[in-house]
Amino acid sequence: IAGITQAPTSQILAAGRRMTLRCTQDMRHNAMYWYRQDLGLGLRLIHYSNTAGTTGKGEVPDGYSVSRANTDDFPLTLASAVPSQTSVYFCASRGQHTDTQYFGPGTRLTVL
Amino acid sequence: DQQVKQNSPSLSVQEGRISILNCDYTNSMFDYFLWYKKYPAEGPTFLISISSIKDKNEDGRFTVFLNKSAKHLSLHIVPSQPGDSAVYFCAATSGGSTLGRLYFGRGTQLTVWP
């Protein structure tokens, strides 16, 4: 593993189903983030975690939950998917003493 | 409320010429600014950044200029190459924040044609 990986690459999901997007980093970064990208809206922060064991809400947290059991993993869960959650989801991480975030390749999610 | 704005959704430039991408921000607490480049089906990649204590930062063909009084920054690419065709996102943050949250603009699609 090098950097940040996300899984799955893409997914089509029926509305009402539960889905977990996975994110793993091997850079030992303390801070991790989940963004969604929608056409014409740029990147919007869903949830973040400054360190293992802590999480916080971003700009658009409704319908999503996260956990941070360890430094490397930061899964994003949609408890009951809705069509408005159709988007491309990016995970990012940031090391200490820097403001630069590094992004994973993204997960394209379609909720029908 | 969009705190970082990229008012040009697209820009088309001929190969070899200069590309200038603009970004405005409203929050005077922002003190660190970044540009990301994004190709289709890939994640954003960090390109260049600038701290508010500087007004210019250069890295090869890429230069970022910051005008704090106008709350404006720009990314210059000289010379532009077809491989530079991508969506460019401007981002800003308050360096003193433990959250480290980045506020993104909506992006500018740059097309460099031969």
CSV table of C-alpha atoms in Angstrom, one decimal:
chain,number,residue,atom,x,y,z
A,1,ILE,CA,0.0,0.0,0.0
A,2,ALA,CA,1.3,3.5,-0.8
A,3,GLY,CA,-0.6,6.5,0.3
A,4,ILE,CA,-4.4,6.2,0.6
A,5,THR,CA,-6.5,3.5,-0.8
A,6,GLN,CA,-10.3,3.5,-1.1
A,7,ALA,CA,-12.7,0.6,-1.7
A,8,PRO,CA,-14.8,0.0,-3.6
A,9,THR,CA,-13.9,1.9,-6.7
A,10,SER,CA,-17.5,2.2,-7.7
A,11,GLN,CA,-20.8,0.9,-6.4
A,12,ILE,CA,-24.5,0.9,-7.4
A,13,LEU,CA,-26.8,0.7,-4.5
A,14,ALA,CA,-30.5,0.4,-4.0
A,15,ALA,CA,-32.1,3.1,-1.8
A,16,GLY,CA,-32.5,2.0,1.8
A,17,ARG,CA,-29.5,-0.2,1.8
A,18,ARG,CA,-26.6,0.1,4.1
A,19,MET,CA,-23.1,0.8,2.7
A,20,THR,CA,-19.6,1.2,4.1
A,21,LEU,CA,-16.9,3.0,2.1
A,22,ARG,CA,-13.5,2.0,3.2
A,23,CYS,CA,-10.4,4.2,3.5
A,24,THR,CA,-6.9,3.1,4.5
A,25,GLN,CA,-3.7,5.1,4.7
A,26,ASP,CA,-0.2,3.9,5.4
A,27,MET,CA,1.4,7.3,6.1
A,28,ARG,CA,0.7,7.3,9.8
A,29,HIS,CA,-1.2,10.5,9.4
A,30,ASN,CA,-3.2,11.6,12.4
A,31,ALA,CA,-6.0,13.5,10.7
A,32,MET,CA,-8.4,12.0,8.1
A,33,TYR,CA,-11.3,13.4,6.2
A,34,TRP,CA,-14.2,12.4,4.0
A,35,TYR,CA,-15.4,14.6,1.2
A,36,ARG,CA,-18.1,14.3,-1.4
A,37,GLN,CA,-17.7,15.9,-4.8
A,38,ASP,CA,-20.8,16.9,-6.8
A,39,LEU,CA,-20.9,18.6,-10.1
A,40,GLY,CA,-20.7,22.3,-9.7
A,41,LEU,CA,-20.3,22.1,-6.0
A,42,GLY,CA,-16.7,21.3,-5.5
A,43,LEU,CA,-15.6,19.2,-2.5
A,44,ARG,CA,-17.6,19.3,0.7
A,45,LEU,CA,-16.5,17.9,4.0
A,46,ILE,CA,-18.7,15.2,5.5
A,47,HIS,CA,-16.8,14.1,8.6
A,48,TYR,CA,-13.3,14.3,9.9
A,49,SER,CA,-11.1,12.7,12.5
A,50,ASN,CA,-8.1,14.5,14.1
A,51,THR,CA,-6.7,11.3,15.7
A,52,ALA,CA,-7.7,7.8,16.4
A,53,GLY,CA,-10.7,7.6,18.7
A,54,THR,CA,-12.1,11.0,17.8
A,55,THR,CA,-14.4,12.1,15.0
A,56,GLY,CA,-16.3,15.3,14.2
A,57,LYS,CA,-19.0,16.6,11.8
A,58,GLY,CA,-18.2,18.6,8.7
A,59,GLU,CA,-20.3,20.6,6.4
A,60,VAL,CA,-22.7,17.9,5.2
A,61,PRO,CA,-22.8,15.1,7.8
A,62,ASP,CA,-26.5,14.1,7.7
A,63,GLY,CA,-27.0,10.5,6.7
A,64,TYR,CA,-23.4,9.5,7.2
A,65,SER,CA,-21.4,8.1,10.1
A,66,VAL,CA,-17.7,7.4,10.7
A,67,SER,CA,-15.5,5.6,13.1
A,68,ARG,CA,-11.7,5.8,13.8
A,69,ALA,CA,-10.7,2.7,15.7
A,70,ASN,CA,-7.0,3.0,14.6
A,71,THR,CA,-4.7,5.4,12.8
A,72,ASP,CA,-4.9,3.8,9.4
A,73,ASP,CA,-8.6,3.2,8.8
A,74,PHE,CA,-11.5,5.6,8.5
A,75,PRO,CA,-14.6,4.0,7.1
A,76,LEU,CA,-17.7,6.0,6.1
A,77,THR,CA,-21.1,4.4,6.6
A,78,LEU,CA,-24.4,5.3,4.9
A,79,ALA,CA,-27.0,3.7,7.2
A,80,SER,CA,-29.9,3.9,4.8
A,81,ALA,CA,-28.8,5.2,1.4
A,82,VAL,CA,-30.9,7.8,-0.5
A,83,PRO,CA,-30.6,9.0,-4.1
A,84,SER,CA,-29.2,12.4,-3.0
A,85,GLN,CA,-26.1,10.5,-1.7
A,86,THR,CA,-25.2,9.7,-5.3
A,87,SER,CA,-21.7,11.3,-5.5
A,88,VAL,CA,-18.0,10.7,-5.7
A,89,TYR,CA,-16.5,10.2,-2.3
A,90,PHE,CA,-12.9,11.1,-1.5
A,91,CYS,CA,-11.0,10.2,1.6
A,92,ALA,CA,-8.0,12.4,2.6
A,93,SER,CA,-5.3,12.5,5.3
A,94,ARG,CA,-3.0,15.1,6.7
A,95,GLY,CA,0.2,14.7,8.7
A,96,GLN,CA,1.2,16.8,11.7
A,97,HIS,CA,2.7,20.2,11.2
A,98,THR,CA,1.3,20.6,7.7
A,99,ASP,CA,-2.0,21.9,6.2
A,100,THR,CA,-1.7,19.8,3.1
A,101,GLN,CA,-4.2,17.0,2.7
A,102,TYR,CA,-3.5,14.0,0.4
A,103,PHE,CA,-6.5,12.3,-1.3
A,104,GLY,CA,-7.4,8.8,-2.2
A,105,PRO,CA,-8.6,7.8,-5.7
A,106,GLY,CA,-12.3,8.1,-4.8
A,107,THR,CA,-15.4,5.9,-4.7
A,108,ARG,CA,-18.2,6.6,-7.2
A,109,LEU,CA,-21.5,5.7,-5.6
A,110,THR,CA,-24.8,5.6,-7.3
A,111,VAL,CA,-28.0,5.2,-5.2
A,112,LEU,CA,-31.1,4.2,-7.2
B,1,ASP,CA,-22.0,30.3,2.2
B,2,GLN,CA,-19.1,29.8,-0.2
B,3,GLN,CA,-16.0,31.1,1.5
B,4,VAL,CA,-13.7,30.2,-1.4
B,5,LYS,CA,-14.9,31.1,-4.9
B,6,GLN,CA,-13.7,30.2,-8.3
B,7,ASN,CA,-15.9,32.3,-10.6
B,8,SER,CA,-14.7,30.8,-13.8
B,9,PRO,CA,-16.0,27.2,-14.3
B,10,SER,CA,-13.8,26.8,-17.4
B,11,LEU,CA,-10.8,28.1,-19.1
B,12,SER,CA,-9.4,27.3,-22.6
B,13,VAL,CA,-5.8,28.1,-23.5
B,14,GLN,CA,-3.5,27.3,-26.3
B,15,GLU,CA,-0.4,25.1,-25.7
B,16,GLY,CA,2.6,27.2,-24.8
B,17,ARG,CA,0.6,30.2,-23.6
B,18,ILE,CA,0.0,31.2,-20.0
B,19,SER,CA,-3.0,29.9,-18.0
B,20,ILE,CA,-4.3,32.0,-15.2
B,21,LEU,CA,-6.7,30.5,-12.8
B,22,ASN,CA,-8.3,32.8,-10.2
B,23,CYS,CA,-9.7,32.3,-6.7
B,24,ASP,CA,-11.3,34.7,-4.2
B,25,TYR,CA,-12.0,34.1,-0.5
B,26,THR,CA,-14.1,35.9,2.1
B,27,ASN,CA,-12.7,34.7,5.4
B,28,SER,CA,-9.8,36.9,6.6
B,29,MET,CA,-8.8,34.2,9.0
B,30,PHE,CA,-7.5,32.0,6.2
B,31,ASP,CA,-3.7,32.0,6.2
B,32,TYR,CA,-2.8,29.1,4.0
B,33,PHE,CA,-3.9,28.4,0.5
B,34,LEU,CA,-3.5,25.4,-1.8
B,35,TRP,CA,-4.2,24.4,-5.3
B,36,TYR,CA,-5.2,20.9,-6.3
B,37,LYS,CA,-5.3,19.4,-9.7
B,38,LYS,CA,-7.9,16.7,-10.6
B,39,TYR,CA,-8.0,14.4,-13.6
B,40,PRO,CA,-11.2,12.4,-14.3
B,41,ALA,CA,-11.7,9.3,-12.3
B,42,GLU,CA,-8.8,10.2,-10.0
B,43,GLY,CA,-8.4,11.9,-6.6
B,44,PRO,CA,-7.3,15.5,-6.3
B,45,THR,CA,-3.5,15.8,-6.2
B,46,PHE,CA,-1.7,18.6,-4.4
B,47,LEU,CA,-0.1,21.0,-6.7
B,48,ILE,CA,1.3,24.1,-4.9
B,49,SER,CA,0.6,26.1,-1.8
B,50,ILE,CA,1.3,29.5,-0.3
B,51,SER,CA,1.3,30.9,3.2
B,52,SER,CA,-0.1,34.3,4.0
B,53,ILE,CA,3.3,35.6,4.9
B,54,LYS,CA,4.3,35.4,1.3
B,55,ASP,CA,2.8,36.9,-1.9
B,56,LYS,CA,4.4,34.5,-4.3
B,57,ASN,CA,5.4,30.9,-4.5
B,58,GLU,CA,6.9,29.2,-7.5
B,59,ASP,CA,7.5,25.6,-8.4
B,60,GLY,CA,8.6,25.0,-12.0
B,61,ARG,CA,5.9,26.0,-14.4
B,62,PHE,CA,3.5,26.8,-11.6
B,63,THR,CA,3.4,30.1,-9.6
B,64,VAL,CA,0.8,31.1,-7.1
B,65,PHE,CA,0.3,34.8,-6.3
B,66,LEU,CA,-1.5,36.0,-3.2
B,67,ASN,CA,-3.1,39.4,-2.7
B,68,LYS,CA,-4.3,39.5,0.9
B,69,SER,CA,-5.8,43.0,0.7
B,70,ALA,CA,-8.0,41.9,-2.2
B,71,LYS,CA,-8.5,38.4,-0.7
B,72,HIS,CA,-7.5,37.0,-4.1
B,73,LEU,CA,-5.1,34.4,-5.3
B,74,SER,CA,-4.2,33.2,-8.7
B,75,LEU,CA,-2.4,30.2,-10.2
B,76,HIS,CA,-0.2,30.8,-13.3
B,77,ILE,CA,0.9,28.0,-15.5
B,78,VAL,CA,3.7,28.9,-18.0
B,79,PRO,CA,4.0,27.4,-20.5
B,80,SER,CA,0.7,25.5,-20.6
B,81,GLN,CA,0.8,21.9,-21.8
B,82,PRO,CA,-2.0,19.6,-23.0
B,83,GLY,CA,-1.3,17.4,-19.9
B,84,ASP,CA,-2.3,20.3,-17.7
B,85,SER,CA,-5.9,19.9,-18.8
B,86,ALA,CA,-7.7,19.0,-15.6
B,87,VAL,CA,-10.0,20.6,-13.0
B,88,TYR,CA,-8.2,22.9,-10.6
B,89,PHE,CA,-9.4,23.4,-7.1
B,90,CYS,CA,-8.4,26.3,-4.9
B,91,ALA,CA,-8.5,25.6,-1.2
B,92,ALA,CA,-8.0,27.6,2.0
B,93,THR,CA,-7.5,27.0,5.7
B,94,SER,CA,-6.7,28.6,9.0
B,95,GLY,CA,-3.4,27.2,9.9
B,96,GLY,CA,-4.0,27.6,13.6
B,97,SER,CA,-7.1,25.4,13.5
B,98,THR,CA,-6.6,21.9,14.9
B,99,LEU,CA,-9.3,20.7,12.6
B,100,GLY,CA,-7.2,21.6,9.5
B,101,ARG,CA,-10.3,21.8,7.5
B,102,LEU,CA,-9.9,22.8,3.9
B,103,TYR,CA,-12.5,25.0,2.3
B,104,PHE,CA,-12.7,24.4,-1.5
B,105,GLY,CA,-13.8,26.4,-4.4
B,106,ARG,CA,-16.0,24.7,-7.0
B,107,GLY,CA,-13.2,24.2,-9.4
B,108,THR,CA,-12.1,25.5,-12.9
B,109,GLN,CA,-11.9,23.1,-15.8
B,110,LEU,CA,-8.7,24.0,-17.7
B,111,THR,CA,-8.4,22.8,-21.3
B,112,VAL,CA,-5.1,23.2,-23.1
B,113,TRP,CA,-5.3,22.7,-26.8
B,114,PRO,CA,-2.5,22.1,-29.2
